[in-house]
Short mmCIF file of C-alpha atoms in Angstrom, two decimals:
data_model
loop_
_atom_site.label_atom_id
_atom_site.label_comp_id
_atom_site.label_asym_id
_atom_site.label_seq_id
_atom_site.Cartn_x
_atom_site.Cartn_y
_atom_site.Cartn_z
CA UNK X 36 -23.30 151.15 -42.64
CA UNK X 37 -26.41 149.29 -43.61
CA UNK X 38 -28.50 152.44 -44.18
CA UNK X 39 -25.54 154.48 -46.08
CA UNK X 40 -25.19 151.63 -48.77
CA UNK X 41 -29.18 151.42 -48.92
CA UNK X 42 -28.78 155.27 -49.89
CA UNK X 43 -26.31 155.03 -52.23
CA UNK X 44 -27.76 152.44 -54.28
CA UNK X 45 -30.96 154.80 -53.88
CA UNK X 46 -29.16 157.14 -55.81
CA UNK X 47 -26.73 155.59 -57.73
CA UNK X 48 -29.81 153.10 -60.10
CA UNK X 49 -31.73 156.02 -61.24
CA UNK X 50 -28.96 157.87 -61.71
CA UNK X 51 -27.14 155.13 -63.92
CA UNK X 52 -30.81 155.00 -65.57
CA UNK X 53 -31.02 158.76 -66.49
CA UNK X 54 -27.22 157.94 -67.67
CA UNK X 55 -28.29 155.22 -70.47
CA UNK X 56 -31.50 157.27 -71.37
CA UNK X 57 -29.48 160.20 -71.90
CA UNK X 58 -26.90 158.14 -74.02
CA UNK X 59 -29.79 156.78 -76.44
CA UNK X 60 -31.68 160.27 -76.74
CA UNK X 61 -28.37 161.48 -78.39
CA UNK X 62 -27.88 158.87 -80.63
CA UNK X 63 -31.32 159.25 -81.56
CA UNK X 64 -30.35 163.65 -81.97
CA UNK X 65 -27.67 162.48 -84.09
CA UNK X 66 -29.96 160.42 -86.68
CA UNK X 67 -32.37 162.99 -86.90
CA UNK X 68 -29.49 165.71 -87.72
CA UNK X 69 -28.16 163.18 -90.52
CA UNK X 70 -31.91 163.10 -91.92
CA UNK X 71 -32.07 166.39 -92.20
CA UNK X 72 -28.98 166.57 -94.24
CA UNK X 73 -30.67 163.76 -96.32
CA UNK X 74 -34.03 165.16 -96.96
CA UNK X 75 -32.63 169.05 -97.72
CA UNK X 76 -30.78 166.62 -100.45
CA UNK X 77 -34.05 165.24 -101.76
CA UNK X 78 -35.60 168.48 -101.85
CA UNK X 79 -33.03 169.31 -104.80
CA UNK X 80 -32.48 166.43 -106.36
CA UNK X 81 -34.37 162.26 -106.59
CA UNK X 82 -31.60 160.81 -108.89
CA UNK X 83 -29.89 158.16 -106.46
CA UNK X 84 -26.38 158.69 -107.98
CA UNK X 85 -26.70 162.41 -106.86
CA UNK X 86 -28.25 161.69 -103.60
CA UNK X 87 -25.63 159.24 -102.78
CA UNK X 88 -22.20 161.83 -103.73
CA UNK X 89 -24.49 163.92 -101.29
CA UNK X 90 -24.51 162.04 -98.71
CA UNK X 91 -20.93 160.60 -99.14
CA UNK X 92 -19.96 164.37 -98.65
CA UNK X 93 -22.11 165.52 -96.14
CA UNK X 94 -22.25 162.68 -93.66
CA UNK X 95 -18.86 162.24 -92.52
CA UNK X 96 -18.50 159.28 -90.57
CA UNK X 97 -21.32 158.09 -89.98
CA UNK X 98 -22.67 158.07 -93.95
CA UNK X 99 -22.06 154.68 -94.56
CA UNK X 100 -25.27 154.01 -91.91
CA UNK X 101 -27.88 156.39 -93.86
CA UNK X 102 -29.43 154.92 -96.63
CA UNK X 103 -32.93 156.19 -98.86
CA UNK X 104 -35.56 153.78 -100.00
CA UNK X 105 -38.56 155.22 -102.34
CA UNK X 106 -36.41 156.60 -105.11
CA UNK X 107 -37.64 156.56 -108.43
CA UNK X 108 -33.94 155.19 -110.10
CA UNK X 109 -33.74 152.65 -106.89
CA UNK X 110 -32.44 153.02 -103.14
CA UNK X 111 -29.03 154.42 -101.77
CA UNK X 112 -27.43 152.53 -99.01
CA UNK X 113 -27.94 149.38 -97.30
CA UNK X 114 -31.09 148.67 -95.36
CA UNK X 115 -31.51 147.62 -91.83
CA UNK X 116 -35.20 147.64 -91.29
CA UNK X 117 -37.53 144.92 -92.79
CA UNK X 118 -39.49 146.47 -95.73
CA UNK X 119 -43.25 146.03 -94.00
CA UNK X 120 -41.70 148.96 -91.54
CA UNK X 121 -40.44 150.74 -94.81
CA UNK X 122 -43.94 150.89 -96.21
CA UNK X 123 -45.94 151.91 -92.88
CA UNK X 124 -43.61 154.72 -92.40
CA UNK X 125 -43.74 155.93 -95.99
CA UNK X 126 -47.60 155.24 -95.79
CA UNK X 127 -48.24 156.94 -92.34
CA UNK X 128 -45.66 160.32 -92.85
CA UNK X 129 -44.64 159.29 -89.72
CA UNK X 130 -41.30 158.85 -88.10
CA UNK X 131 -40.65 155.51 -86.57
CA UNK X 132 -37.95 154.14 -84.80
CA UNK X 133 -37.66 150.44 -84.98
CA UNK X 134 -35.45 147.88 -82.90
CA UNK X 135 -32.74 145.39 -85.83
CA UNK X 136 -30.18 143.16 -85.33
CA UNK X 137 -27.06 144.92 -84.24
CA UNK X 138 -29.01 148.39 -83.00
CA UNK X 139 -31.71 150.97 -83.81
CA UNK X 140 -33.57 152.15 -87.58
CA UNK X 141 -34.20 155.95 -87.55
CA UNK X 142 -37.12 156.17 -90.34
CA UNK X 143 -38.12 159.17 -91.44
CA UNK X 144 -40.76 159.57 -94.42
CA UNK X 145 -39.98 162.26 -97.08
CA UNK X 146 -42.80 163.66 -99.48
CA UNK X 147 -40.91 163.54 -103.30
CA UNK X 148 -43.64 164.49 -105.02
CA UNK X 149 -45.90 163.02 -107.63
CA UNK X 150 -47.90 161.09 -104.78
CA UNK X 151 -44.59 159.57 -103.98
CA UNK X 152 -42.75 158.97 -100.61
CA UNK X 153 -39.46 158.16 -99.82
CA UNK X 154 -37.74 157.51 -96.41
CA UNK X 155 -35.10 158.00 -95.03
CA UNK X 156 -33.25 155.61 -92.87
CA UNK X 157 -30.33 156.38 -90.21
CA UNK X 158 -28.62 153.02 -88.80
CA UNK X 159 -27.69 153.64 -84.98
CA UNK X 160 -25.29 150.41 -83.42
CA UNK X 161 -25.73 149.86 -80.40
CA UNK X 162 -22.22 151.10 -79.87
CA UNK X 163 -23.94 154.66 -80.40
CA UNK X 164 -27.01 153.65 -78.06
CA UNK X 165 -24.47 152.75 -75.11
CA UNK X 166 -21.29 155.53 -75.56
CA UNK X 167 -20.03 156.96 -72.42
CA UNK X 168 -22.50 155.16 -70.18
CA UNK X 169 -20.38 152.32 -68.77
CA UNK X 170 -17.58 154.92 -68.01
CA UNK X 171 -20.88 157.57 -65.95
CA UNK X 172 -21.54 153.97 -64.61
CA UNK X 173 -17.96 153.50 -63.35
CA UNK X 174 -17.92 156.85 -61.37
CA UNK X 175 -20.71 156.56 -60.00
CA UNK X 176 -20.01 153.05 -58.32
CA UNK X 177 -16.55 154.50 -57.98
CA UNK X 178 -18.61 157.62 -55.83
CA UNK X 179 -21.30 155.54 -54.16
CA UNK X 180 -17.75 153.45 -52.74
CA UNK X 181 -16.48 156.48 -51.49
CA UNK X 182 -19.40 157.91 -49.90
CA UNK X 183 -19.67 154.29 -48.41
CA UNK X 184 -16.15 154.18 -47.03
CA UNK X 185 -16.46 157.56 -45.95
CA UNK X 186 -19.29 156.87 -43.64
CA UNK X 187 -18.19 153.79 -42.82
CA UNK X 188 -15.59 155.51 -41.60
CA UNK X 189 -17.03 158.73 -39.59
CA UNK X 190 -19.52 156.19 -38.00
CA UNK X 191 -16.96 154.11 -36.95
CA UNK X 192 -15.18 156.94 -35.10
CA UNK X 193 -18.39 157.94 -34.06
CA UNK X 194 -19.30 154.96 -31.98
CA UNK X 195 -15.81 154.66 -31.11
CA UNK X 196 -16.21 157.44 -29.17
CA UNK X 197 -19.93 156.68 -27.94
CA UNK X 198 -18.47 152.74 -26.79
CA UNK X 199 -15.51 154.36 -25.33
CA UNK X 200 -16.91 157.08 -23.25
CA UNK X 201 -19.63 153.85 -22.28
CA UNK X 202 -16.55 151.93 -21.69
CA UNK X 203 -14.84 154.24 -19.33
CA UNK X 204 -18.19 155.12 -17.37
CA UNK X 205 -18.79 151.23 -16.83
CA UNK X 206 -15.37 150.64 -15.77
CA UNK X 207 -15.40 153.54 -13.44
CA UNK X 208 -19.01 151.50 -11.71
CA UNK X 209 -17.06 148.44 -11.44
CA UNK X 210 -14.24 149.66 -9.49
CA UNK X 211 -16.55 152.22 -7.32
CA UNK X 212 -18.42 148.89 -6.76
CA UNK X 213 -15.27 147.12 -5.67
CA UNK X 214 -14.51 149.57 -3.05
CA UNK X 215 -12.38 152.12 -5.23
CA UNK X 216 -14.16 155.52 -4.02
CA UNK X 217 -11.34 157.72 -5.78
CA UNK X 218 -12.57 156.80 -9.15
CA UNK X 219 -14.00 159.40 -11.07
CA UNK X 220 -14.87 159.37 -14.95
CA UNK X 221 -13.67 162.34 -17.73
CA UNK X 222 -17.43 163.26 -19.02
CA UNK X 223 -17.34 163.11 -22.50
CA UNK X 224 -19.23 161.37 -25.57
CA UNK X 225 -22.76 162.42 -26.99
CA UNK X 226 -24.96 164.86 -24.78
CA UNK X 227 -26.24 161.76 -22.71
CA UNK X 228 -23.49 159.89 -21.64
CA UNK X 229 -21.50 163.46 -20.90
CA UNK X 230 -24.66 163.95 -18.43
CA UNK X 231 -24.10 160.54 -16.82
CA UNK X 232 -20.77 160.88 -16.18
CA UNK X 233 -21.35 164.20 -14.28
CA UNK X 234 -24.16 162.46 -12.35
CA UNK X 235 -21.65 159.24 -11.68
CA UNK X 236 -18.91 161.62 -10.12
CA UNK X 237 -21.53 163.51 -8.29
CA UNK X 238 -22.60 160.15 -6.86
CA UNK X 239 -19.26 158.83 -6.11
CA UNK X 240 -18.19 162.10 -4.08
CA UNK X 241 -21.40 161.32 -2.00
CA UNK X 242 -20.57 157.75 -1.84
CA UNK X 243 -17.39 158.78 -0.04
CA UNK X 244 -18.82 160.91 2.17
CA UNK X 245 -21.29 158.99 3.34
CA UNK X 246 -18.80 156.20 3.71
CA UNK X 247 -16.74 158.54 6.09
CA UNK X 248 -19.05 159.76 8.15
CA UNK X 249 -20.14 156.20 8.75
CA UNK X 250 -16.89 155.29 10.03
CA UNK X 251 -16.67 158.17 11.58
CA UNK X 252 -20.12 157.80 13.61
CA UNK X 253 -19.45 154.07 14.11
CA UNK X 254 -15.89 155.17 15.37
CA UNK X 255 -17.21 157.58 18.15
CA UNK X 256 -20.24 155.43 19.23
CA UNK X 257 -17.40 152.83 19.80
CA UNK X 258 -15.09 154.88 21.25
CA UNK X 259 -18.14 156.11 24.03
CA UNK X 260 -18.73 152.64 24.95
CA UNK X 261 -15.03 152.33 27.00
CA UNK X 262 -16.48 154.53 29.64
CA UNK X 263 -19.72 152.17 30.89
CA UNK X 264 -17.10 149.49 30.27
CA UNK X 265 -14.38 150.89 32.61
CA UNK X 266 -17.07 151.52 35.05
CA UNK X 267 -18.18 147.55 34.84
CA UNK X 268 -14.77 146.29 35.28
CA UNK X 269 -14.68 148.44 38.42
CA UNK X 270 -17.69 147.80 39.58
CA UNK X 271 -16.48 143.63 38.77
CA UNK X 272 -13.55 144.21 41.59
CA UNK X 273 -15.63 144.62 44.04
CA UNK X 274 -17.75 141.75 43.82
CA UNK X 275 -16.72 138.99 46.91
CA UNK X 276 -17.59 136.47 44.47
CA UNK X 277 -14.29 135.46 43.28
CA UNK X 278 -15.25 132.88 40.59
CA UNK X 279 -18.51 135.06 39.32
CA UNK X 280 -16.11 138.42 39.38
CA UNK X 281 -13.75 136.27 37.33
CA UNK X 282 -16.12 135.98 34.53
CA UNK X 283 -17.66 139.38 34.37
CA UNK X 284 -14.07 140.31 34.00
CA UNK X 285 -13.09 138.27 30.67
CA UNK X 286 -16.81 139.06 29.20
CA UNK X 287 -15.27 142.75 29.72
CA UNK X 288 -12.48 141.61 28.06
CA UNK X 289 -13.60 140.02 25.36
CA UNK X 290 -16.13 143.17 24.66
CA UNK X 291 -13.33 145.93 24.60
CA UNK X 292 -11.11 143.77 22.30
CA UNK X 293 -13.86 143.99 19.99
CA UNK X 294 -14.62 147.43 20.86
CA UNK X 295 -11.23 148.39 19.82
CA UNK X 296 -11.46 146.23 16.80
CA UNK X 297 -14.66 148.29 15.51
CA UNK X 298 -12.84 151.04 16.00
CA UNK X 299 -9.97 150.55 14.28
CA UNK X 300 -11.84 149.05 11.50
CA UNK X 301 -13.93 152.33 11.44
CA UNK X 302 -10.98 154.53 11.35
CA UNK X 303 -9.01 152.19 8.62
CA UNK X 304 -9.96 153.33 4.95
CA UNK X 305 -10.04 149.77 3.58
CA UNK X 306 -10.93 148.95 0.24
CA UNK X 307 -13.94 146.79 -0.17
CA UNK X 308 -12.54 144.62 -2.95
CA UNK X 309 -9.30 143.95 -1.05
CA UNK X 310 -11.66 142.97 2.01
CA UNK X 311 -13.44 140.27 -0.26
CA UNK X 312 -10.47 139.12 -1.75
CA UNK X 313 -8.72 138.44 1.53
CA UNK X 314 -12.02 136.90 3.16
CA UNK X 315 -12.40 134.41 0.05
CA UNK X 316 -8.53 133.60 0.25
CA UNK X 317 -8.29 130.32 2.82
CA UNK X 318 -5.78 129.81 5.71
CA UNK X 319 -6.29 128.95 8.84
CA UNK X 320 -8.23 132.14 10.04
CA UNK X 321 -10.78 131.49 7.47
CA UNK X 322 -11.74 127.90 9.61
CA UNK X 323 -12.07 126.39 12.95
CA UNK X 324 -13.48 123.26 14.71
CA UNK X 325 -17.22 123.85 15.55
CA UNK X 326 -17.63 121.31 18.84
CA UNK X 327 -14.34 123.53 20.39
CA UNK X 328 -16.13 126.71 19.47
CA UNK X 329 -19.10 125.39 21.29
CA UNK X 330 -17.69 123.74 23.97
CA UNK X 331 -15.70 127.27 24.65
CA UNK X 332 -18.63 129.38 24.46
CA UNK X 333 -20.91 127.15 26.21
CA UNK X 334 -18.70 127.09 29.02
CA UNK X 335 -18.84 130.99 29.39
CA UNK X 336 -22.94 130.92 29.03
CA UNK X 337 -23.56 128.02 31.77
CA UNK X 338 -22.37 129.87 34.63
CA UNK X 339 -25.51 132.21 33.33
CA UNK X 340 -27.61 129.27 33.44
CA UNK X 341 -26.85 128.00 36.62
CA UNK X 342 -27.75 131.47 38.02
CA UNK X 343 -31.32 131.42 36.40
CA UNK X 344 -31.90 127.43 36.93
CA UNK X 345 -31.52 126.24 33.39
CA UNK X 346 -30.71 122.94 32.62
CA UNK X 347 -27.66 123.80 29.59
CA UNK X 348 -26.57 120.71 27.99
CA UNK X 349 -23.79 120.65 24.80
CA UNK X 350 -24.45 117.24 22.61
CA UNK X 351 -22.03 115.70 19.93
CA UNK X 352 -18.97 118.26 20.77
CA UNK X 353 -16.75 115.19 21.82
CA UNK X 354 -15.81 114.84 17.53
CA UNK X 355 -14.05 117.02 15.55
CA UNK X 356 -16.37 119.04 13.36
CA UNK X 357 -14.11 121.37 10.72
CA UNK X 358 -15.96 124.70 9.42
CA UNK X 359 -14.95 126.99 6.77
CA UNK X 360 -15.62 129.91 9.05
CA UNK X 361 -13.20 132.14 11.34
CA UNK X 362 -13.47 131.05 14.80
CA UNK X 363 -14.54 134.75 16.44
CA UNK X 364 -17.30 134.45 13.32
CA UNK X 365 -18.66 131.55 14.70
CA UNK X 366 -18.50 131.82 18.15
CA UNK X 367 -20.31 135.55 17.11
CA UNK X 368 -23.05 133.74 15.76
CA UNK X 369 -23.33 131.19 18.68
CA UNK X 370 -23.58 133.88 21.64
CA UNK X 371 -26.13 135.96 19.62
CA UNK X 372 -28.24 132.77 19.47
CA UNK X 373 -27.51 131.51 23.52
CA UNK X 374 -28.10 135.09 24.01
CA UNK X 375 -31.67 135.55 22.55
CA UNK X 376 -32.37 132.16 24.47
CA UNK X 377 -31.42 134.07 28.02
CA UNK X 378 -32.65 137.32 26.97
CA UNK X 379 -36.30 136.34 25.46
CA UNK X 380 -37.11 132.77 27.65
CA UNK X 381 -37.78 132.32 31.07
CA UNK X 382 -35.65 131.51 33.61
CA UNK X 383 -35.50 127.65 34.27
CA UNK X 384 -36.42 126.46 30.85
CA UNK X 385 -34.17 123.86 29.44
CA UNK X 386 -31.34 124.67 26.87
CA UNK X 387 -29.29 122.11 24.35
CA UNK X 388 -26.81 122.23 22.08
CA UNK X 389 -25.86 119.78 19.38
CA UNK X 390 -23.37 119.48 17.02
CA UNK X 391 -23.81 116.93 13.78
CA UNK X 392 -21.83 115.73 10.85
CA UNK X 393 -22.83 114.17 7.96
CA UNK X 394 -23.19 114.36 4.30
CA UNK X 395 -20.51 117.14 4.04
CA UNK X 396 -22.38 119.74 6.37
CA UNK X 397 -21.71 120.39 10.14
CA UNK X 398 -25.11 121.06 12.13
CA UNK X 399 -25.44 123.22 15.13
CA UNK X 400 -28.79 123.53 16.47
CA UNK X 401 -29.78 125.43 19.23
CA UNK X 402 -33.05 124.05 21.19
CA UNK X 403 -34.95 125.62 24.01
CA UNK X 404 -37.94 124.99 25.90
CA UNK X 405 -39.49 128.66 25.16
CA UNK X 406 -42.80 130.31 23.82
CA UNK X 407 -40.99 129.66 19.96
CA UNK X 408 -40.59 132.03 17.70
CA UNK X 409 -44.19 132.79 16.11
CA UNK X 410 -42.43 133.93 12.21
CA UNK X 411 -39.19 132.77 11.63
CA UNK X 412 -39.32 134.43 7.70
CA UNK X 413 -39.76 137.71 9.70
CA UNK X 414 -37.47 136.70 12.95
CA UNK X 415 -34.60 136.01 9.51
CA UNK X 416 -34.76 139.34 7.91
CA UNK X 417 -32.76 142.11 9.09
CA UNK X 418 -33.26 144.55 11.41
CA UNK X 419 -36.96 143.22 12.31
CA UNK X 420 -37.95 141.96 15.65
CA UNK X 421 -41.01 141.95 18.18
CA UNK X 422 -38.96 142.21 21.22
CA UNK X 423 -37.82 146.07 21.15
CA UNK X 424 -33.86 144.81 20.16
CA UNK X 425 -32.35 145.63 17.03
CA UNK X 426 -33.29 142.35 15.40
CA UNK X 427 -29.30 141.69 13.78
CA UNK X 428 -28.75 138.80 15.81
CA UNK X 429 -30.70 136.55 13.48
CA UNK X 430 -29.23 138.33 10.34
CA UNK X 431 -25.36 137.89 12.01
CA UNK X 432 -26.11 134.14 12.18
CA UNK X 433 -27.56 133.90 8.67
CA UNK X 434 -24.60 135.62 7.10
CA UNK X 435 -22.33 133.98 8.90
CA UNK X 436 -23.70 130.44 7.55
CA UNK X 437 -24.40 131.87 4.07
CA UNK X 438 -20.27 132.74 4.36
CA UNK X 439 -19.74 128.92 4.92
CA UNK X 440 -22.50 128.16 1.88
CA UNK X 441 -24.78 126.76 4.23
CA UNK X 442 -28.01 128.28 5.89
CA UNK X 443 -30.47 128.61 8.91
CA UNK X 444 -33.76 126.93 9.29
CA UNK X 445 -36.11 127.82 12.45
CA UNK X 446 -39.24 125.00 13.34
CA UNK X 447 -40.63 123.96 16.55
CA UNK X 448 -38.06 121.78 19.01
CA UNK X 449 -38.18 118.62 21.06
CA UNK X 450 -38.04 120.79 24.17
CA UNK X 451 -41.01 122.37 22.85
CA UNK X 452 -39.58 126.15 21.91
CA UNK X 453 -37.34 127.11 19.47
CA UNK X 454 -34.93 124.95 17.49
CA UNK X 455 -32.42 126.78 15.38
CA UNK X 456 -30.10 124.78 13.10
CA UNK X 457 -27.52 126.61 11.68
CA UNK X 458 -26.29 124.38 8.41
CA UNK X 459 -22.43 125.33 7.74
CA UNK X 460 -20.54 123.25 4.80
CA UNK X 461 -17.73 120.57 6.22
CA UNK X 462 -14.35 121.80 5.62
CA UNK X 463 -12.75 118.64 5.07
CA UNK X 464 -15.55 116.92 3.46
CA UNK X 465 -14.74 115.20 -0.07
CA UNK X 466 -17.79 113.68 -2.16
CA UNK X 467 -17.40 110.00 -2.33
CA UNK X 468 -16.92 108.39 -5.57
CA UNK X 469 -20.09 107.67 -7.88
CA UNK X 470 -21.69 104.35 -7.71
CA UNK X 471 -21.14 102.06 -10.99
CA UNK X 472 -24.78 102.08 -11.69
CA UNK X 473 -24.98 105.44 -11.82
CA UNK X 474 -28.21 107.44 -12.99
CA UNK X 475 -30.16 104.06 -13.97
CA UNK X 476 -29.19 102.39 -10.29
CA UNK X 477 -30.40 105.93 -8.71
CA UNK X 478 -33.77 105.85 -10.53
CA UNK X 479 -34.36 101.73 -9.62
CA UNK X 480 -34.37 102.56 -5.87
CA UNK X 481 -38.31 102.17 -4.93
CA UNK X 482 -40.39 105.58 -4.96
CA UNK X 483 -41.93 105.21 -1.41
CA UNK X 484 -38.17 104.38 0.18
CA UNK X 485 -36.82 107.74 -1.09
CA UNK X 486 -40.05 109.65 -0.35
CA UNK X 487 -39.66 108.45 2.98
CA UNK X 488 -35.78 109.36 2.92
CA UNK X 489 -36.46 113.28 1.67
CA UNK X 490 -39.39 113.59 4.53
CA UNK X 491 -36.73 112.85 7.02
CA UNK X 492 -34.75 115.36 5.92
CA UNK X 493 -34.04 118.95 6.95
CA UNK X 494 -32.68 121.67 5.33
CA UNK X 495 -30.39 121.04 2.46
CA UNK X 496 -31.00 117.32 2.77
CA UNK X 497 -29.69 116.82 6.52
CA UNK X 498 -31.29 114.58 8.43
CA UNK X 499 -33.40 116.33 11.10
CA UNK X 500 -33.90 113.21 13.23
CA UNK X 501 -29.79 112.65 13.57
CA UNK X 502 -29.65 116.85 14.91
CA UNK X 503 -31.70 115.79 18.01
CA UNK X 504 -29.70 112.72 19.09
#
């Protein structure tokens, strides 16, 4: 819009210039035509009287502004121009054109004879100077307007379509992004965004099919796992240790019922937004009590410790300890950690538990007496590991405490290996109310005390002393 109104006036001022020039060149045509009528007059005849019935008949109009100075019996007409501008044109044979109150002075010097000139002067208003320009003026403006709101126009339909073909191909991201993998986009706009749209749709129909041959791989490598477990619960019957069969029995249990669940969850086109949306909604599936989780899970894993000699020992699971997680989350989370202890530590070496609350988180840190774990920033990203496994049992427990807006910090023990502390946010935790010294009563509190308060802390302020006792 900018740019069209920057053109316009580009061509509407020297246009409305050529206008007025045009305008005073044929005022100027007409006063020379009217001298000419004058001085074929003066060729004939010098007696004013005669000059002036001449003039009266042959000017029309515009007679009354001609008038003759230089005459021998006097001058015809009135004058217009001073009489210093008289003389230099009679003196000079020259025409001039001189600027007087109310307009323009055509002079123009006519040879009378006897040594004698007279001149001839045509008065031109400024009327005359200006006629018909402030109408060109008017349609131009009134065709500059047009050729503005014309533009104005075809650009704005212009990047209508440009914003709404953008519009639609953004929108169509957003939902494929939410889980909608139906979504496809009408290609349309200027050459480019056409282009994208066939390269979104072409994307989105590989999306899909990636998608279902995922579930479809994940649904078959589940499905092939029931036959090694049939075989173990078999082979569990005949075991003559009642109490030991027992357990190998539920741990069965407990792996085909989430067998089945990955495969049904496989199979199940769900939509990723309405997964998100149902996993941010609470209710009581979305939390649990951390010290039952542990106390239920460390139950199942100290029968394995008493078969390899490990002292297992669960601390602080006597209190209540509410977590915005789902319980089979959680208790996930806590075998994948108990399991890396069995799987990657000697037999005999001590393992603890511990449960904390304070300051609106719920700790659970898992110590052993171990080699350690040499880089927990590798150990915590997925899928990396130095001990041949698939290294997700790490990642499982991070996301798992990222759910609950907490996190996972790995350091050196008290038993000497690894100590895990897995921070998860207290479910039923409300901030107490603000002191009534506020800021100015926080920033009198001595600098060495609360140096010596955040050095005792752990990760996201807890502190790491209170985890071990």
């Amino acid at each position: 819009m900018a740019v069209t109104a920057m053109v316009a006036l580009a061509f509407l001022i020297p246009l409305g210039l050529v206008v007025a020039q045009l305008a005073r060149e044929r005022a100027l045509a007409d006063a020379e035509r009217q001298t000419a009528i004058v001085v074929a007059v003066l060729m004939t005849t010098t007696d004013p009287t005669a000059v002036d019935r001449a003039i009266a008949a042959a000017g029309g109009p515009a007679a009354g502004r001609v008038a003759v100075h230089g005459l021998g019996g006097g001058s015809v007409g009135q004058r217009h121009a001073r009489a210093e501008e008289i003389a230099m044109a009679a003196g000079q044979l020259k025409t001039v054109v001189t600027d007087v109150p109310g307009g323009l002075s055509y002079l123009e010097p006519v040879d009378i004879g006897q040594n004698r000139n007279a001149v001839v002067e045509v008065f031109i208003p400024s009327g005359e100077l200006t006629r018909g320009v402030h109408v060109a003026w008017y349609a131009l403006t009134a065709v500059a307007l047009g050729l503005v709101v014309a533009s104005v126009w075809v650009g704005d339909r212009l990047a209508a379509k440009v914003v709404g073909s953008a519009r639609g191909l953004a929108d169509a991201a957003s939902a494929l992004g939410n889980g909608q993998l139906d979504v496809r986009v009408e290609p349309s706009g200027p050459r480019e965004l056409a282009e994208a749209g066939l390269a979104f749709n072409v994307m989105a129909e590989r999306v899909k099919a990636l998608l279902a041959d995922e579930r479809e791989l994940v649904a078959d490598l589940s499905h092939r796992l029931r036959t090694p477990l049939t075989a173990l619960r078999l082979d569990a019957e005949t075991l003559d240790d009642h109490h030991a069969a027992e357990r190998i029995r539920h741990a069965i249990g407990n792996l085909e019922l989430e067998v089945d669940e990955i495969i049904r969850a496989a199979r199940k086109p769900r939509l990723a937004a309405a997964a998100a949306a149902a996993a941010a909604e609470p209710g009581e599936h979305s939390r649990c009590d951390a010290s039952d989780v542990v106390r239920e899970r460390m139950k199942f894993w100290s029968a394995v410790a008493g078969d390899q000699g490990r002292r297992c020992e669960a601390i602080g699971v006597d209190a209540p300890a509410p977590v915005p997680v789902a319980r089979a989350e959680l208790a996930a989370a806590l075998d994948a950690l108990l399991g890396n202890v069995f799987r990657y530590t000697p037999q005999g070496v001590p393992l603890e538990v511990t449960v904390s609350r304070r300051d609106g988180y719920v700790a659970i840190t898992v110590e052993d007496g171990g080699p350690g774990i040499a880089d927990p920033d590798r150990a915590l990203r997925r899928g990396e590991t130095n001990h041949g496994s698939t290294g997700l049992g790490l990642d499982i427990v991070k996301r798992v405490a990222y759910t609950a807006n907490g996190t996972v910090n790995i350091a050196r023990g008290r038993l000497g290996g690894a100590s895990i502390v897995v921070l998860l946010a207290d479910a039923e935790w409300t901030p107490p109310a603000s002191s009534r010294f506020g800021f100015v009563g926080r920033l009198s509190r001595d600098p060495a005390e609360r140096r010596r308060r955040r050095d005792e802390k752990g990760p996201a302020g807890f502190r790491t002393d209170r985890l071990r006792r």
